[in-house]
Tab-separated table of C-alpha atoms in Angstrom:
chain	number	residue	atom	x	y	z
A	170	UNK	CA	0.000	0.000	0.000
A	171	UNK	CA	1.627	3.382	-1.077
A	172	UNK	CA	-0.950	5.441	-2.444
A	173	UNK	CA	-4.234	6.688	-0.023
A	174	UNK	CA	-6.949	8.605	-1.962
A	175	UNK	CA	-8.749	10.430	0.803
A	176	UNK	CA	-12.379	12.702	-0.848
A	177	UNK	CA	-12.748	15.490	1.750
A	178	UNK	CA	-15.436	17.566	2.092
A	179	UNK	CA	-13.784	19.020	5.470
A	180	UNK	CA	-16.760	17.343	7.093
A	181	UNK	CA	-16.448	15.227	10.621
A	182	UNK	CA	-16.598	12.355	9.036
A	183	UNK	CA	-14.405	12.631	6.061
A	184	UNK	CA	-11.364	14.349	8.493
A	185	UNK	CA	-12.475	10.707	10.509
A	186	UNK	CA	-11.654	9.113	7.295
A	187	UNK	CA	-8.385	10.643	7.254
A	188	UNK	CA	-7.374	9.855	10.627
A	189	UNK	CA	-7.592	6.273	9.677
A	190	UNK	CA	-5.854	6.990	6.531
A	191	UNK	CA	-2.970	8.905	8.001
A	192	UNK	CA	-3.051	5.820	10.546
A	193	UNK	CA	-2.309	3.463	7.782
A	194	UNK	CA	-0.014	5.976	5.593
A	195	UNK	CA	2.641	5.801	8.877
A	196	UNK	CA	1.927	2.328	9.180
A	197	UNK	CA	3.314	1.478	5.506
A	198	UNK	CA	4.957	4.723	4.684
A	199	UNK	CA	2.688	5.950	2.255
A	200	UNK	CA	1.679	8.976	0.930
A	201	UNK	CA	-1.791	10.462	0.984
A	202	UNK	CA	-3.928	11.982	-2.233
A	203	UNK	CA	-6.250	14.252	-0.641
A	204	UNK	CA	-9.274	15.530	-3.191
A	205	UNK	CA	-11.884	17.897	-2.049
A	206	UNK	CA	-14.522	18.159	-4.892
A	207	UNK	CA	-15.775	21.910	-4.832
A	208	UNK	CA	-19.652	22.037	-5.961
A	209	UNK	CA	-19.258	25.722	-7.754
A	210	UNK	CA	-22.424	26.615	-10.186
A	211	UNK	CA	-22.131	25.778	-13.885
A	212	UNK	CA	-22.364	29.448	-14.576
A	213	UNK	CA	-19.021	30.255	-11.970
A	214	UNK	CA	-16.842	28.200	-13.917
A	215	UNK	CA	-18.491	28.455	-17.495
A	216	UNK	CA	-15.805	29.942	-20.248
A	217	UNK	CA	-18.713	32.349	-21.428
A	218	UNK	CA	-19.761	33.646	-17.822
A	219	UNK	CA	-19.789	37.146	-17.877
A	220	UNK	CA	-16.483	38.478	-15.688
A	221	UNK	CA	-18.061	39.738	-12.698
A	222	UNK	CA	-18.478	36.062	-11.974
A	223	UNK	CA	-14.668	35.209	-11.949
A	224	UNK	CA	-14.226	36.942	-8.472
A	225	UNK	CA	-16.656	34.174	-7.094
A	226	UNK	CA	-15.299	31.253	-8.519
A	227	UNK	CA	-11.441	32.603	-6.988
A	228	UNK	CA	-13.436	33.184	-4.001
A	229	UNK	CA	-14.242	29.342	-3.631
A	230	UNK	CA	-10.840	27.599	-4.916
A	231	UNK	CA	-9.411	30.030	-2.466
A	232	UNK	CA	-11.545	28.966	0.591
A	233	UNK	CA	-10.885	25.535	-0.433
A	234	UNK	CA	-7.098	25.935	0.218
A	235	UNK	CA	-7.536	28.097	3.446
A	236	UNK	CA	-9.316	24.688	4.647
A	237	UNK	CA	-6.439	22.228	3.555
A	238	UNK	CA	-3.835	24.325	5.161
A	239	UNK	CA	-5.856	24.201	8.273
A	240	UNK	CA	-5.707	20.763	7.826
A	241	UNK	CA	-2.481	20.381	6.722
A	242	UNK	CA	-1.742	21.596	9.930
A	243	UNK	CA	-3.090	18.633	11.970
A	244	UNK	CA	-0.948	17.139	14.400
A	245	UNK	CA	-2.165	13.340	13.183
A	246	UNK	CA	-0.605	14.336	9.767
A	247	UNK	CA	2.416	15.367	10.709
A	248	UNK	CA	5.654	13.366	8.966
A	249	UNK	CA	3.038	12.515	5.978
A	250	UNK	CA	4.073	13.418	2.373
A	251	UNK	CA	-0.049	14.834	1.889
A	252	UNK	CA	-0.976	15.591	-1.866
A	253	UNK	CA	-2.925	17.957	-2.507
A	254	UNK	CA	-5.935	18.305	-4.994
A	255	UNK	CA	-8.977	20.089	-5.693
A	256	UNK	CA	-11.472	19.766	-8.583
A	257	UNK	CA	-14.268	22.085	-9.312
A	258	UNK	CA	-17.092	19.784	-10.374
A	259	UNK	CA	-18.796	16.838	-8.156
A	260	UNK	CA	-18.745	14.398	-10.365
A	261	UNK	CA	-17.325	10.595	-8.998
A	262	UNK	CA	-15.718	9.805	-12.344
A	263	UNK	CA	-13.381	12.577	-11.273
A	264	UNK	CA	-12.444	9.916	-8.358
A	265	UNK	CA	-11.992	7.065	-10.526
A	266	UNK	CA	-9.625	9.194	-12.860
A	267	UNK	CA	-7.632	10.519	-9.626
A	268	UNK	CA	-6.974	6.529	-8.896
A	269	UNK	CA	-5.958	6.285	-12.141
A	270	UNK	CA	-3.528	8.859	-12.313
A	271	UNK	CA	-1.702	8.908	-9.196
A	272	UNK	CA	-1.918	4.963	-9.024
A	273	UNK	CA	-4.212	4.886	-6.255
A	274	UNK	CA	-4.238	1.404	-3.914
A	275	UNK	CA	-7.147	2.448	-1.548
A	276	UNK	CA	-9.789	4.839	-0.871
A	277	UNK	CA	-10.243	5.928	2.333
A	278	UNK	CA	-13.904	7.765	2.953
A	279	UNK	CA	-16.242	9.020	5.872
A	280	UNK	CA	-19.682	8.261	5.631
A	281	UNK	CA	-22.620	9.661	7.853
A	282	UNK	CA	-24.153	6.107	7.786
A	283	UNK	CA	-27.694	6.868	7.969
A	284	UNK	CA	-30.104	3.968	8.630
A	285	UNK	CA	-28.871	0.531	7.434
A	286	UNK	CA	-26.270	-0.652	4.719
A	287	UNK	CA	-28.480	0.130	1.590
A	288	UNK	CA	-28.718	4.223	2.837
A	289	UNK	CA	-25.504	4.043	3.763
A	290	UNK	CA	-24.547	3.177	0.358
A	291	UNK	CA	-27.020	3.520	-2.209
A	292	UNK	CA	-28.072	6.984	-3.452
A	293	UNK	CA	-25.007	8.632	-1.135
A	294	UNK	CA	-21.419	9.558	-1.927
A	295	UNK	CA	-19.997	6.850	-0.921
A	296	UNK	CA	-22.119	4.615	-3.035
A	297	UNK	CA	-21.410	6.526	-5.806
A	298	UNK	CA	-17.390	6.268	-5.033
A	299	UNK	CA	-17.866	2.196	-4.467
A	300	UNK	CA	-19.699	2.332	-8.280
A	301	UNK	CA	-17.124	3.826	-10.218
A	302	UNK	CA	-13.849	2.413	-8.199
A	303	UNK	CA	-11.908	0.340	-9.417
A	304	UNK	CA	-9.547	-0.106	-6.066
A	305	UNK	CA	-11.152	-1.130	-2.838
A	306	UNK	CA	-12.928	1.450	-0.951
A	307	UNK	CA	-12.980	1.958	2.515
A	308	UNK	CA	-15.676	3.473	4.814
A	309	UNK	CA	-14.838	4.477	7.895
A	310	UNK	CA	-18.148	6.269	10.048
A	311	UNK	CA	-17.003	6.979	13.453
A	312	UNK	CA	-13.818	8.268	14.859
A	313	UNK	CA	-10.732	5.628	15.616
A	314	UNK	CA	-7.845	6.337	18.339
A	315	UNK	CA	-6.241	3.049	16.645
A	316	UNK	CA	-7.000	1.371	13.185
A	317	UNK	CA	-6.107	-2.137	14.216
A	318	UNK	CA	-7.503	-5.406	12.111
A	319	UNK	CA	-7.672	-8.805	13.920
A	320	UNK	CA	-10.947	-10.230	13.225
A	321	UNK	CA	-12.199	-9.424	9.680
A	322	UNK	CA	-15.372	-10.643	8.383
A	323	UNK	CA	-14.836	-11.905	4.474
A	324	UNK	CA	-19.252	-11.807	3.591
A	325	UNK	CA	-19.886	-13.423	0.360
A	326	UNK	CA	-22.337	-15.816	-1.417
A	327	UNK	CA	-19.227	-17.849	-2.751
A	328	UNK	CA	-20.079	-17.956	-6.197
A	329	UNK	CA	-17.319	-17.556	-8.667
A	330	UNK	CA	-17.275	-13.996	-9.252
A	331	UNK	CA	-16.700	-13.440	-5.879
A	332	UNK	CA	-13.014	-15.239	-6.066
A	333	UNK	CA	-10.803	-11.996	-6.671
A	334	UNK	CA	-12.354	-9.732	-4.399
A	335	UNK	CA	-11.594	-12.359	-1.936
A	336	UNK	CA	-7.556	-12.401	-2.920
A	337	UNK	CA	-7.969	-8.845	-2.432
A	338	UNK	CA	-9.202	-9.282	0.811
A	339	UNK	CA	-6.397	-11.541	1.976
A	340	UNK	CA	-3.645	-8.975	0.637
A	341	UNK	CA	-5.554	-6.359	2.818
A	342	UNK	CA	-5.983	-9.214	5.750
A	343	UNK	CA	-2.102	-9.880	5.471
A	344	UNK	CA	-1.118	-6.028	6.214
A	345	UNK	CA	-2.392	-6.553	9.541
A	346	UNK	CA	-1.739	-10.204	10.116
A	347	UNK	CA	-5.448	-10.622	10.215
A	348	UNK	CA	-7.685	-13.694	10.502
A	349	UNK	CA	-10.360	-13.555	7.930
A	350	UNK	CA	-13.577	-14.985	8.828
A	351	UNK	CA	-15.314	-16.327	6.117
A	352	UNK	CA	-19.149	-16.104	6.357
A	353	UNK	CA	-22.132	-17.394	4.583
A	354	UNK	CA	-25.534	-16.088	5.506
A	355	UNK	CA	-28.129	-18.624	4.960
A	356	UNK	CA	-32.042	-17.406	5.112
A	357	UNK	CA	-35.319	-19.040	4.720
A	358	UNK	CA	-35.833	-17.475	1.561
A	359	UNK	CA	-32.607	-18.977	-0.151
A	360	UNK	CA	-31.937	-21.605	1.913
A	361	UNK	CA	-28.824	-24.619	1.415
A	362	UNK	CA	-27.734	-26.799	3.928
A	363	UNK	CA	-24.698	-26.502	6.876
A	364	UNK	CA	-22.722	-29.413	4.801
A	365	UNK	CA	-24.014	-27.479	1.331
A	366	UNK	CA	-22.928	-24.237	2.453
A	367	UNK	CA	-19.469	-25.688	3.646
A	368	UNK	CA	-18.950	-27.114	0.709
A	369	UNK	CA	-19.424	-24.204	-1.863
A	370	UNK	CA	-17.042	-22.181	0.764
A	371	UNK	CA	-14.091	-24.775	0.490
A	372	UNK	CA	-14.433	-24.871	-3.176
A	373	UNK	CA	-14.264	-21.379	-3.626
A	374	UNK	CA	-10.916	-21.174	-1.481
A	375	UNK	CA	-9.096	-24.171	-3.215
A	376	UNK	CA	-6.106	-23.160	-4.566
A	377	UNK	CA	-5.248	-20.532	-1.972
A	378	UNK	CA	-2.254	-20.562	0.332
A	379	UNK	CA	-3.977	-18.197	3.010
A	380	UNK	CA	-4.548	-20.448	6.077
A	381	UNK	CA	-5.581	-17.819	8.686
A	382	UNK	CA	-9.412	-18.201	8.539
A	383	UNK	CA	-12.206	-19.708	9.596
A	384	UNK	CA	-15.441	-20.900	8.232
A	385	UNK	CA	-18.847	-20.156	9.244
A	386	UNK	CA	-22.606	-20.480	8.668
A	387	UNK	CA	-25.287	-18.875	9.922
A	388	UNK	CA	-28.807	-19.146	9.676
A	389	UNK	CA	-30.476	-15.767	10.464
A	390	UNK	CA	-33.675	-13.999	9.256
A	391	UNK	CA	-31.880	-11.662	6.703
A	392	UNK	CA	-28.532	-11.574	4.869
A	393	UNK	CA	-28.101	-7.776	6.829
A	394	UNK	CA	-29.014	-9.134	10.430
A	395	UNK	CA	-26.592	-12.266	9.973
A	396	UNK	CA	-23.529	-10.320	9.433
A	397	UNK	CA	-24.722	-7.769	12.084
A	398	UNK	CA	-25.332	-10.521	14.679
A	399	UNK	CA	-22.135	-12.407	13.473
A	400	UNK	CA	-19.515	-9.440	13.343
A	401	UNK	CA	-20.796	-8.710	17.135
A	402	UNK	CA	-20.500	-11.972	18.029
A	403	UNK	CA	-16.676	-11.822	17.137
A	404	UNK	CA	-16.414	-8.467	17.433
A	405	UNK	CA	-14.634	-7.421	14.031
A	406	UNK	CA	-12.873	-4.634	13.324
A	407	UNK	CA	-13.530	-4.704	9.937
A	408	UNK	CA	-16.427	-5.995	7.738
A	409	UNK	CA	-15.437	-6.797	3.817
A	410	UNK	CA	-18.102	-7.143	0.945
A	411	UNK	CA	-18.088	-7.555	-2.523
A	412	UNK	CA	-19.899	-5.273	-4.952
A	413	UNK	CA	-20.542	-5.166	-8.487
A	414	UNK	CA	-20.099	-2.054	-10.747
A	415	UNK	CA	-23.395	0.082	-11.195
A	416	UNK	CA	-25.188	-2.872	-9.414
A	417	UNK	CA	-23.197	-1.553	-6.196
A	418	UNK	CA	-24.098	-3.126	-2.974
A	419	UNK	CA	-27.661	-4.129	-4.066
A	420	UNK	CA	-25.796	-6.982	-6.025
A	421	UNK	CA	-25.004	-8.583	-2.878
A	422	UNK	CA	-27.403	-7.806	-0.570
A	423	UNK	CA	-30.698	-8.357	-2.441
A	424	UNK	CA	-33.925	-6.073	-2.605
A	425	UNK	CA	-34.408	-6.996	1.175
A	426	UNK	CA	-31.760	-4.400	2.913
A	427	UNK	CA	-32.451	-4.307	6.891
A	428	UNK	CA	-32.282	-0.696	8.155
A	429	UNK	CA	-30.063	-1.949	11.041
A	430	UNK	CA	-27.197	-3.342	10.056
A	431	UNK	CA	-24.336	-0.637	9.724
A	432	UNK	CA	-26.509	1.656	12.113
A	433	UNK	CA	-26.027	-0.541	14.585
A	434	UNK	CA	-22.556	-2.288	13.688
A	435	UNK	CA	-20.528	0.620	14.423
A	436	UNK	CA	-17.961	-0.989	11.932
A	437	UNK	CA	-15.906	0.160	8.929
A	438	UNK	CA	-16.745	-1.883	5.495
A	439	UNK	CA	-14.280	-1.975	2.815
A	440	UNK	CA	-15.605	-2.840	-0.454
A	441	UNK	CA	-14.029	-5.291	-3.273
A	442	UNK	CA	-15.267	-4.276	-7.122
A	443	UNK	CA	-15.931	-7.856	-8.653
């Protein structure tokens, strides 16, 4: 890991975000990309605007530095080689093309986690971020003194598509010299049995020298609820989930998304793009 993308809206959350970013950048000596996307009207930064709008548009990009040298400035950040970059247009491709061109490993976002995993997601930024990324994206809600993985919870459905998010997960799992905890939810709706379910989960991790897991099933009421119940049970650090392009979350979670699950989990989620 060398390269930390870190979107900043110089919210609570995203300098939370950071934190754990600048956490991991000391941890593995790498730098951090920091990108605030400036949301400046069309008619600010339009090549036709008459002049007198010019003044505004300086007016913005000029606040927006005033607030990374403030930040800049942080105690947490200090030894940190910080990038610094600020666009002036919200759109999340300009994320994806930021990855691209500084050679981006992992994003590193704040979220305000509203009810459940499909709010916290779907419809928000950080959806948006997981949709276009290519690199794994990590959501971080709360505030961390430490950033620390043991226990990680590796929730999948264990169908093929799923296999190189999960050797993703174990390069991520093997920066901490973390034990992975492989989990399949299994609910009355799409039900398979305890020897079924073990089954598709060893075949899915033939082939791979990682030995620091365990396997588990669970039979719980929703997909959601299982890994909430499961990840307290343990009580992980770190919840990892595979997502799918546009399809975003919804691809793994179904149309039935509990409201409670990252409300009450308290837990980041990094994200794997299939």
């Amino acid at each position: 890991m060398n390269r930390i993308l870190v979107p900043t809206d110089f919210s609570e959350q995203a300098t939370n975000a950071l934190k754990v970013a600048a956490m991991l950048a000391k941890k593995y000596d790498a730098d951090i990309y920091l990108l605030h996307m400036m949301e400046i009207p069309m008619q600010h930064i339009d090549p036709g605007a008459v002049k007198s709008d010019i003044p505004e548009t300086l007016f913005f990009m000029k606040l927006a530095h005033k607030k990374f040298e403030d930040l800049l400035d942080s105690d947490f950040l200090e030894g940190i080689t910080v990038h610094e970059t600020v666009k002036a247009d919200i759109t999340f491709n300009e994320i994806k093309d930021a990855c691209k061109e500084f050679n981006i490993d992992l994003i590193v976002m704040g979220s305000h986690g509203a009810s459940g995993l499909k709010e916290m997601f779907i419809g928000s930024n950080a959806e948006k971020v997981v949709r276009s990324s290519d690199v794994p994206v990590l959501v971080i809600k709360n505030h961390h003194e430490s950033f620390d993985i043991k226990n990680f919870v590796f929730a999948s459905d264990f169908k093929n598509d799923n296999r190189e998010t999960y050797k993703q997960a174990v390069k991520f799992a093997q920066l901490f010299d973390a034990k992975i905890h492989l989990l399949l939810v299994n609910t009355a709706n799409n039900f398979i049995t305890t020897y079924e379910s073990r089954t598709l989960i060893d075949d899915f991790i033939s082939g791979q020298t990682f030995e620091n897991y365990t396997v588990n099933v669970l039979n719980d009421t929703s997909v959601e609820e299982g890994i909430l119940n499961f990840s307290a049970e343990i009580d992980a650090d770190l919840i990892g989930i595979s997502t799918h392009g546009r399809q975003g979350i919804a691809h793994f979670f179904n149309s039935s998304i509990s409201e409670d699950l990252v409300n009450h989990a308290k837990r980041p989620v990094i994200t794997f793009k299939i």
